[in-house]
PDB file of C-alpha atoms in Angstrom:
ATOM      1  CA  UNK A  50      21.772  12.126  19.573  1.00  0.00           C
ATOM      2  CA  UNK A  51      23.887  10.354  22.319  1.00  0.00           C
ATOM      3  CA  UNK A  52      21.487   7.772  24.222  1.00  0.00           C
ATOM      4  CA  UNK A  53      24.498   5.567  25.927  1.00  0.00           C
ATOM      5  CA  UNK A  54      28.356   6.159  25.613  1.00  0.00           C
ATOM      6  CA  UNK A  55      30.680   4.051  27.389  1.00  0.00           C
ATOM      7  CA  UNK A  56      34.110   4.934  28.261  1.00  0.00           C
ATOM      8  CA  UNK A  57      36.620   2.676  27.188  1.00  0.00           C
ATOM      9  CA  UNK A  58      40.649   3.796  28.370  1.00  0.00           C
ATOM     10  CA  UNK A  59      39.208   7.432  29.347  1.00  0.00           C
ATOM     11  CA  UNK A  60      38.145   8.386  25.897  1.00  0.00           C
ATOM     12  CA  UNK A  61      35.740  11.178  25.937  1.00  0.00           C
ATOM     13  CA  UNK A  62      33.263  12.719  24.190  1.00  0.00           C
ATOM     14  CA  UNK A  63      31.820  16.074  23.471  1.00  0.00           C
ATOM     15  CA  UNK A  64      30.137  18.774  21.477  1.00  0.00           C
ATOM     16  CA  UNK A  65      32.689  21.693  20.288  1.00  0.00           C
ATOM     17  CA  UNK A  66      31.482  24.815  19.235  1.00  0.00           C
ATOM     18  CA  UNK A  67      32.570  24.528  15.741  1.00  0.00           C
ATOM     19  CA  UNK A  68      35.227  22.932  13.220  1.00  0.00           C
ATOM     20  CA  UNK A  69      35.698  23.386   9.550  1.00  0.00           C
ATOM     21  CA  UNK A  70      32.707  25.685   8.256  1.00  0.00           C
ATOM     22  CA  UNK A  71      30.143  23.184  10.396  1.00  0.00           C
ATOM     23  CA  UNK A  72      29.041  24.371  14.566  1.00  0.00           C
ATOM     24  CA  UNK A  73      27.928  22.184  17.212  1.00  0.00           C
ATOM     25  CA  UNK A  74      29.810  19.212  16.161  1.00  0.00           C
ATOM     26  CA  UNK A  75      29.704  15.786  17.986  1.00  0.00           C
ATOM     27  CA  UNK A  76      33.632  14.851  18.757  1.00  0.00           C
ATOM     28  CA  UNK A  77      34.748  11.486  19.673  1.00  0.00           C
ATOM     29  CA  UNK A  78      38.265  10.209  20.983  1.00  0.00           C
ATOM     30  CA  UNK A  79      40.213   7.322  21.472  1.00  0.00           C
ATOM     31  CA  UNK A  80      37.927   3.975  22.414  1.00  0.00           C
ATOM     32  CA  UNK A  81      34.501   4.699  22.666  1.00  0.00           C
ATOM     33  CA  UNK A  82      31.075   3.300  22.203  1.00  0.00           C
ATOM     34  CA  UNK A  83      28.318   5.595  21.182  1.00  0.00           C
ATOM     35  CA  UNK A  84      24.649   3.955  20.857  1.00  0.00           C
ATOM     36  CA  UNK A  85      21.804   5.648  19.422  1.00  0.00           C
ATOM     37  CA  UNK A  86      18.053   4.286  19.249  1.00  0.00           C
ATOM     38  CA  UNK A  87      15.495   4.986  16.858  1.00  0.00           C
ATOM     39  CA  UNK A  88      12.077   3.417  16.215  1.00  0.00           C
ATOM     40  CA  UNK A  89      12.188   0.268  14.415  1.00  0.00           C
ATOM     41  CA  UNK A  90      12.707   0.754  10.071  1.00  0.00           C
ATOM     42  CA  UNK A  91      12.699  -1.891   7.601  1.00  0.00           C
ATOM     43  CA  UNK A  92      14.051   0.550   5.148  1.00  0.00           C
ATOM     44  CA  UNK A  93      15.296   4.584   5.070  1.00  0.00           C
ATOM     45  CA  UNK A  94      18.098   6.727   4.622  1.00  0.00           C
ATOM     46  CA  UNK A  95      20.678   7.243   7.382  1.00  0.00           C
ATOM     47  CA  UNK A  96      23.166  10.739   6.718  1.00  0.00           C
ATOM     48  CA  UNK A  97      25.726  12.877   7.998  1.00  0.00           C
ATOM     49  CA  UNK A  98      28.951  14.526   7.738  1.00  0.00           C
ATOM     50  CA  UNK A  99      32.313  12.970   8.887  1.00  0.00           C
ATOM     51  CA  UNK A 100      36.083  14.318   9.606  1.00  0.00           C
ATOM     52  CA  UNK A 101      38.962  12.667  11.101  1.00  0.00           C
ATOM     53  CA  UNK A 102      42.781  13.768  12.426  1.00  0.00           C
ATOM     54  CA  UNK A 103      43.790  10.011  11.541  1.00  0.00           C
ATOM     55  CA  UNK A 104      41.831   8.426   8.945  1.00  0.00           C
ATOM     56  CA  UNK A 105      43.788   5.500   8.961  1.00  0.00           C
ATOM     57  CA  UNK A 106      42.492   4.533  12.717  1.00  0.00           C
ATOM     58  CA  UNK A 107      39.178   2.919  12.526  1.00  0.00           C
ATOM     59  CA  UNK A 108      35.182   3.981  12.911  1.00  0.00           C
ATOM     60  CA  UNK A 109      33.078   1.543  12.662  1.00  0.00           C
ATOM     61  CA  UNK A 110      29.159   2.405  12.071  1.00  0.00           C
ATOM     62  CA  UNK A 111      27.246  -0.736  13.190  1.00  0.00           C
ATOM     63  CA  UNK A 112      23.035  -0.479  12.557  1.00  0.00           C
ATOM     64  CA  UNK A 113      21.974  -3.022  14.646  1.00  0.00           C
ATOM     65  CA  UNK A 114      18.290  -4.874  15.658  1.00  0.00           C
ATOM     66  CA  UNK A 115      18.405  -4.986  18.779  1.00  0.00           C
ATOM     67  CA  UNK A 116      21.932  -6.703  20.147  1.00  0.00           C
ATOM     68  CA  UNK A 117      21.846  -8.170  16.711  1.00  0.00           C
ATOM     69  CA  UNK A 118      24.192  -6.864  14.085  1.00  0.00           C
ATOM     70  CA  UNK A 119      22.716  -5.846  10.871  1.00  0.00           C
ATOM     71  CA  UNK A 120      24.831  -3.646   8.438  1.00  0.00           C
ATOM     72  CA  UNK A 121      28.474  -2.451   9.423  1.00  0.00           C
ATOM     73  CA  UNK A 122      30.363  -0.689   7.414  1.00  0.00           C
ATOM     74  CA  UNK A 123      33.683   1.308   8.612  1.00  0.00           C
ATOM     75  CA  UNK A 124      36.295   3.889   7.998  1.00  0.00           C
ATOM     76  CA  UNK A 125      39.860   2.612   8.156  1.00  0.00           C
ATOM     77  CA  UNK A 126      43.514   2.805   6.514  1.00  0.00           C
ATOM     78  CA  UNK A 127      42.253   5.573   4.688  1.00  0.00           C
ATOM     79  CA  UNK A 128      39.258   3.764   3.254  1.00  0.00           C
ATOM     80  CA  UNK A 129      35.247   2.775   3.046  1.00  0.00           C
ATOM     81  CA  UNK A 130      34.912  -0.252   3.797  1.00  0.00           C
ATOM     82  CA  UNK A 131      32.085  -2.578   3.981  1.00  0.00           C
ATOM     83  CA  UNK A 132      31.147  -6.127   5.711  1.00  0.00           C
ATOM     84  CA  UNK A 133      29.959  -8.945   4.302  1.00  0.00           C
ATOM     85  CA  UNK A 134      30.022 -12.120   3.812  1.00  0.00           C
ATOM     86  CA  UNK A 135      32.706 -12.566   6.594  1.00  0.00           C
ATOM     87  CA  UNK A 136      35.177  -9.913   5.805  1.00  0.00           C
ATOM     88  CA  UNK A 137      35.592  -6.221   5.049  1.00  0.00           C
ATOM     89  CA  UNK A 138      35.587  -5.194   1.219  1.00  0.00           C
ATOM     90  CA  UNK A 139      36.750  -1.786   0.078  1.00  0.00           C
ATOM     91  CA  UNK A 140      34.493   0.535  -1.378  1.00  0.00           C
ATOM     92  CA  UNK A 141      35.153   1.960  -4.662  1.00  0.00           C
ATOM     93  CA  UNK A 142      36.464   4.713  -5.270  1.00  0.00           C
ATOM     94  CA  UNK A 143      36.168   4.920  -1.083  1.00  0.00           C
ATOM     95  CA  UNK A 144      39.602   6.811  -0.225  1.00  0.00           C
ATOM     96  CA  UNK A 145      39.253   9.436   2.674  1.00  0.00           C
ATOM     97  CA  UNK A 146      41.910  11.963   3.964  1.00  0.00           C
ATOM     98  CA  UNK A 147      42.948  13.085   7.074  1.00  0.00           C
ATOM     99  CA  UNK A 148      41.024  16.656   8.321  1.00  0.00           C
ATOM    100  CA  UNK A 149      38.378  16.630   5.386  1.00  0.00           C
ATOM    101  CA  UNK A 150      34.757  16.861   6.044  1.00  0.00           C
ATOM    102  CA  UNK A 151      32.743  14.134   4.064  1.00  0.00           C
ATOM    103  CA  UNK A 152      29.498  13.718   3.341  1.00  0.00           C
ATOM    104  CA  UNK A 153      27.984   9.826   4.023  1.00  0.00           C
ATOM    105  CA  UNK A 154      24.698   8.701   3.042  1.00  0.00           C
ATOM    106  CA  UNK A 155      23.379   5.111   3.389  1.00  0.00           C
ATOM    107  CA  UNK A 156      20.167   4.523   1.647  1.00  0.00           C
ATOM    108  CA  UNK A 157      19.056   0.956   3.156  1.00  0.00           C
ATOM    109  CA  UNK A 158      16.255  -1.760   2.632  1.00  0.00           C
ATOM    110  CA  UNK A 159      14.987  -4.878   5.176  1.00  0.00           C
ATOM    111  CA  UNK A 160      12.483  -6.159   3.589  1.00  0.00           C
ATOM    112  CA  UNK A 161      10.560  -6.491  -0.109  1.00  0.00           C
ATOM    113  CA  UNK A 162       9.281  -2.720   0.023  1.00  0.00           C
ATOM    114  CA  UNK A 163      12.272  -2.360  -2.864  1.00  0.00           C
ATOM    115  CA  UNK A 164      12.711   1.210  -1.053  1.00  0.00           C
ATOM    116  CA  UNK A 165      14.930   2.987  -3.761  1.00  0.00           C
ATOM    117  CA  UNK A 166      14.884   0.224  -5.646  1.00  0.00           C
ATOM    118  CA  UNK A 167      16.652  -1.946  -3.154  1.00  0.00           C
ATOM    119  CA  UNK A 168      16.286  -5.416  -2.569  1.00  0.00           C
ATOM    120  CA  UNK A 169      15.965  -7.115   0.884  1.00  0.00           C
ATOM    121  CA  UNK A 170      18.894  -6.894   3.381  1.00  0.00           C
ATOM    122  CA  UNK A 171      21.179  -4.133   0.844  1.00  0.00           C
ATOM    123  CA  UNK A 172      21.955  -0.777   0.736  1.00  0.00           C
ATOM    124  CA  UNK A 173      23.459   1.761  -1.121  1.00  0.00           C
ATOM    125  CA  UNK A 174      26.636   3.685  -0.251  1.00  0.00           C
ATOM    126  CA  UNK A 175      27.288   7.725  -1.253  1.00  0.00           C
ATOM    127  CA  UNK A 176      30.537   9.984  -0.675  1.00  0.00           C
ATOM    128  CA  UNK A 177      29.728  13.679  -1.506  1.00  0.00           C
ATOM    129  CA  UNK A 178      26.609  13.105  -3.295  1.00  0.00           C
ATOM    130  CA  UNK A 179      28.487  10.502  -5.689  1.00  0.00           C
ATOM    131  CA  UNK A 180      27.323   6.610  -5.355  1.00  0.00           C
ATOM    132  CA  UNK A 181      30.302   4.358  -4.608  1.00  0.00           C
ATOM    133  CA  UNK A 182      28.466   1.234  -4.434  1.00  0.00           C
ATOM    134  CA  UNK A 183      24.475  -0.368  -4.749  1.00  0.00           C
ATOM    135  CA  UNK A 184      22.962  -3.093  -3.967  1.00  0.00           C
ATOM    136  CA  UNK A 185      25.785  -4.222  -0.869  1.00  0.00           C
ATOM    137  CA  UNK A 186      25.005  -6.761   1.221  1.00  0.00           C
ATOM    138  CA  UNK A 187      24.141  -6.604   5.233  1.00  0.00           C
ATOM    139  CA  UNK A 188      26.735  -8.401   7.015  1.00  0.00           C
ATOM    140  CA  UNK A 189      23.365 -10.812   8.564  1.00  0.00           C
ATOM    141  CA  UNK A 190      19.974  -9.936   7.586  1.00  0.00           C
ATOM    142  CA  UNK A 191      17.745  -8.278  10.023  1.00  0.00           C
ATOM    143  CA  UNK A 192      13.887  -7.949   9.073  1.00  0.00           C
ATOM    144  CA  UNK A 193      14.245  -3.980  10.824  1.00  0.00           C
ATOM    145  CA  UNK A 194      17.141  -2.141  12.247  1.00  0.00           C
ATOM    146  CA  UNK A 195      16.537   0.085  15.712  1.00  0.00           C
ATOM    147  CA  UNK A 196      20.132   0.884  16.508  1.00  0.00           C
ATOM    148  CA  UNK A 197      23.246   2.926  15.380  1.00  0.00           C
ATOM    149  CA  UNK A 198      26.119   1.720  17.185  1.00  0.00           C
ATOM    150  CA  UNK A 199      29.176   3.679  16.475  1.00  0.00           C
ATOM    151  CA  UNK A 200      32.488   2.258  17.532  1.00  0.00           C
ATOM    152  CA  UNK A 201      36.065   4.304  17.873  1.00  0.00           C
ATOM    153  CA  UNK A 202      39.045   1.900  17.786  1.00  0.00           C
ATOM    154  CA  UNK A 203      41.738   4.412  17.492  1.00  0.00           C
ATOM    155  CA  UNK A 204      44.607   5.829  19.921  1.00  0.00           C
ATOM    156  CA  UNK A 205      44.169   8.681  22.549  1.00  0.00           C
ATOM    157  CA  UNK A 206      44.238  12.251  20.879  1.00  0.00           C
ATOM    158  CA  UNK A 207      42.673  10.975  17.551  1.00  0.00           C
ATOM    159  CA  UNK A 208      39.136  12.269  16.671  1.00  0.00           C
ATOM    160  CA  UNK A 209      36.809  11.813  14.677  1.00  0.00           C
ATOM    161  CA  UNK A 210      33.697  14.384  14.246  1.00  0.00           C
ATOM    162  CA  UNK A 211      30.905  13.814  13.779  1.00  0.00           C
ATOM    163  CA  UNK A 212      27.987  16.460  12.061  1.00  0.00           C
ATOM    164  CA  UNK A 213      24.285  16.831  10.790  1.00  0.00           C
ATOM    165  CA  UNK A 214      23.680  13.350  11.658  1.00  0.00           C
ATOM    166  CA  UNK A 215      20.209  12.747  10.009  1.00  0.00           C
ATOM    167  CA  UNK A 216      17.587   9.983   9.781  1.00  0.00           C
ATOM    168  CA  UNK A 217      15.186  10.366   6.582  1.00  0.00           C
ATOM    169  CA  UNK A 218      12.256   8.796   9.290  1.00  0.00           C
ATOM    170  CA  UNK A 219      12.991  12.137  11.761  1.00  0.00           C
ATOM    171  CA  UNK A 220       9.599  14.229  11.853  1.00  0.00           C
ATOM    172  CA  UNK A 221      10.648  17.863   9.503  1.00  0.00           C
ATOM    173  CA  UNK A 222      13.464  15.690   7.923  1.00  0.00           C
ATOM    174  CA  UNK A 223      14.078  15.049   4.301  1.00  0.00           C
ATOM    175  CA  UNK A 224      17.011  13.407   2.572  1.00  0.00           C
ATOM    176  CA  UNK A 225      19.295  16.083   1.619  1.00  0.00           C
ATOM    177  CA  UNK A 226      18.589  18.109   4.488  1.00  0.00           C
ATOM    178  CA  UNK A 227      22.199  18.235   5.987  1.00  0.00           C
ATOM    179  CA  UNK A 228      23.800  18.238   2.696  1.00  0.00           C
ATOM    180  CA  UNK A 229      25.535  21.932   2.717  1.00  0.00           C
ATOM    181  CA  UNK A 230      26.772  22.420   6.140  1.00  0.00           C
ATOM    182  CA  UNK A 231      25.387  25.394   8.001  1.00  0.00           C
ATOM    183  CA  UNK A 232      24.878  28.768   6.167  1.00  0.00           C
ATOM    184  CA  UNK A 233      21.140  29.850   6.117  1.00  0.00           C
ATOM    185  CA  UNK A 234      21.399  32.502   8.459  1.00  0.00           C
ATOM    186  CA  UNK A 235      24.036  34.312   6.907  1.00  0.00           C
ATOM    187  CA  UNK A 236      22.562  33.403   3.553  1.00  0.00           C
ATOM    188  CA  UNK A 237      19.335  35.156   4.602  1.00  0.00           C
ATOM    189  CA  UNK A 238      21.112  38.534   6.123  1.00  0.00           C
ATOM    190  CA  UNK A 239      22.921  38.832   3.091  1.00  0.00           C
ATOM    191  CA  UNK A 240      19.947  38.502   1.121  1.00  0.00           C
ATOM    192  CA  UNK A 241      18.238  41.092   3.359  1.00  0.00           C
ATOM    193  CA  UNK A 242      21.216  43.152   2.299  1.00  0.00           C
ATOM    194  CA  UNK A 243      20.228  42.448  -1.216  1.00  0.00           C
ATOM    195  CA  UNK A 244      22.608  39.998  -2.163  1.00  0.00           C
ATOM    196  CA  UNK A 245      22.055  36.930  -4.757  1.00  0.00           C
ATOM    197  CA  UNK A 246      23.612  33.635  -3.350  1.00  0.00           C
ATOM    198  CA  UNK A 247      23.364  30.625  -5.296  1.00  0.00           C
ATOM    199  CA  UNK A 248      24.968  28.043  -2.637  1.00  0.00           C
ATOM    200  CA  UNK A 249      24.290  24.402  -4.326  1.00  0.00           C
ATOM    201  CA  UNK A 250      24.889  20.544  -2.637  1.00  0.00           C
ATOM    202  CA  UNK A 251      27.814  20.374  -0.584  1.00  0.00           C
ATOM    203  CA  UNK A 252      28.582  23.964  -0.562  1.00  0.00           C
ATOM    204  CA  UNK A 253      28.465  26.334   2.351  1.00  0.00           C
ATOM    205  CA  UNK A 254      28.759  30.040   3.829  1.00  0.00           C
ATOM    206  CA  UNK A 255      28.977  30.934   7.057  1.00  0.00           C
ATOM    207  CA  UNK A 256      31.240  33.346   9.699  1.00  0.00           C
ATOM    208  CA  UNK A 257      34.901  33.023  10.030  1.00  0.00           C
ATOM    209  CA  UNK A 258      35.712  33.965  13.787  1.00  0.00           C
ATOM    210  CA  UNK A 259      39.490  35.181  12.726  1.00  0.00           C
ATOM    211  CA  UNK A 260      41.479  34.507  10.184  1.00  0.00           C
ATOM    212  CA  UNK A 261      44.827  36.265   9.037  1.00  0.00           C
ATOM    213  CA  UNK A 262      44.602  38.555  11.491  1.00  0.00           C
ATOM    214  CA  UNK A 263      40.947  39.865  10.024  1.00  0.00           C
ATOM    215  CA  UNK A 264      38.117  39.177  12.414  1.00  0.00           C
ATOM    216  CA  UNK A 265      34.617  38.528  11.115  1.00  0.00           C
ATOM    217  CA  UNK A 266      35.089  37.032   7.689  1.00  0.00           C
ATOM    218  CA  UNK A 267      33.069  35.874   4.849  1.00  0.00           C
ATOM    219  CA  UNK A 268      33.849  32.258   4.479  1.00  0.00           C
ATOM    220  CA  UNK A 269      32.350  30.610   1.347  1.00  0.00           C
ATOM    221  CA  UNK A 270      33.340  27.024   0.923  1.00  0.00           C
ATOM    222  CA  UNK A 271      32.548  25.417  -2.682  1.00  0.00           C
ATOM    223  CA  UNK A 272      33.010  21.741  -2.775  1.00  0.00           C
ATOM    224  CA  UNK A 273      31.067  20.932  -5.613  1.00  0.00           C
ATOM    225  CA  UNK A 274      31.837  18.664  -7.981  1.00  0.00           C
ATOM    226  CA  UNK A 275      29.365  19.672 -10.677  1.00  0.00           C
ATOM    227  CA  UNK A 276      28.335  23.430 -10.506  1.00  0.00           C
ATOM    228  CA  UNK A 277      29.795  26.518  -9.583  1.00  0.00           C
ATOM    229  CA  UNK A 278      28.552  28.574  -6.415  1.00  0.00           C
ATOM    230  CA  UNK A 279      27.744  32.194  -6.935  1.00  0.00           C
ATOM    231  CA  UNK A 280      27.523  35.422  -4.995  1.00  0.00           C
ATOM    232  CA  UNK A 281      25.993  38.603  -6.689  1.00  0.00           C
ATOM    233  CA  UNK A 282      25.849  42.144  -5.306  1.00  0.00           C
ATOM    234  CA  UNK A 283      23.715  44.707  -7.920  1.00  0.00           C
ATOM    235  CA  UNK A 284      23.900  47.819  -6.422  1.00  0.00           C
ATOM    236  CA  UNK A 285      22.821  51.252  -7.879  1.00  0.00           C
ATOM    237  CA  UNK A 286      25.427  53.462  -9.556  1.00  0.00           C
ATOM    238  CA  UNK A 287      25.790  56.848  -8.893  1.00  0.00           C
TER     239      UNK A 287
END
């Protein structure tokens, strides 16, 4: 994902092996700048999953054309918070804790192609599946974006984590892909097994390592807001 990072105050940057129910999770510290670069879009979907130890420090996500600055939007002082129009506006109902995976998904237009409905330099802002805001402003209009510029302005030993980062434009990507976690592996041995596992948006199931004392351990996260997830063993009685 990483095509440039530079080093600002010896803050570094990593992949750990795993964090909250997600693995292989991008971790950035301190001041940082992280660039990414993509083929030029005038519209798409941008997603991924989000945690930090101090949510009231700032990330900034900055989708840029070229050096040019196109859409910026930012977590800080425990909020989602957009820029436009000269100035940062909260999002609504944008509050974020500390150590809490999120779920982010920008849905963005350039142009007249009206992609989701959109019109030229907006987008549309979701937290865990639920739309905050539509139709928000680019903080200067850009006729394509070809950059994600992610900027940490936070004190040493505070992360944030990054996971399942996701462009809708990515060859064998779909929007949605990323939303639950990590789990189809385990899903599909214990359905070899002949379990039934209904694990829906923003759900997941995966391997706990250790925990209590017990190692090995069925961890089955449900974050859903709207449905329940299930787990059903039919076995043969005797």
């Amino acid at each position: 994902f990483i095509d440039e990072y530079v080093n600002v105050l010896n803050s570094p940057t990593g992949i750990i092996s795993s964090l909250g129910e997600h693995n292989n999770v991008l971790a950035l510290e301190g001041w940082g700048q992280t660039y990414n670069n993509f083929a030029f879009q005038t519209s798409g979907t941008f997603e991924c999953w989000i945690r930090g130890t101090d949510v009231s420090e700032a990330i900034v996500f900055v989708f840029r054309y070229g050096a040019s600055i196109g859409m910026q939007f930012e977590i800080d002082n425990n909020k989602i918070k957009y820029y436009y129009a000269g100035a940062y506006h909260d999002a609504t109902g944008g509050g974020v804790s500390n150590d809490i995976w999120y779920h982010l998904r920008v849905d963005f237009e350039c142009g007249d192609g009206e992609y989701k409905g959109l019109a030229p330099d907006t987008y549309d802002f979701y937290l865990n599946g639920t739309l905050l805001d539509s139709g928000i402003a680019f903080r200067v209009a850009k006729t394509s974006l070809n950059k994600l510029y992610i900027l940490m302005s936070t004190d040493y030993g505070i992360f944030y984590y990054l996971d399942a980062i996701g462009y809708d434009w990515d060859t064998n990507y779909d929007v949605g892909d990323n939303i639950n976690s990590h789990g189809s592996e385990v899903i599909d041995a214990l359905e070899n097994e002949g379990w039934d596992i209904n694990v829906y948006p923003y759900c997941s199931i995966g391997i706990n390592g250790e925990f209590n004392s017990h190692k090995k351990s069925l961890e089955f996260v449900d974050n859903s807001t709207t449905i329940t997830s299930s787990m059903l063993n039919i076995f043969t009685s005797t």
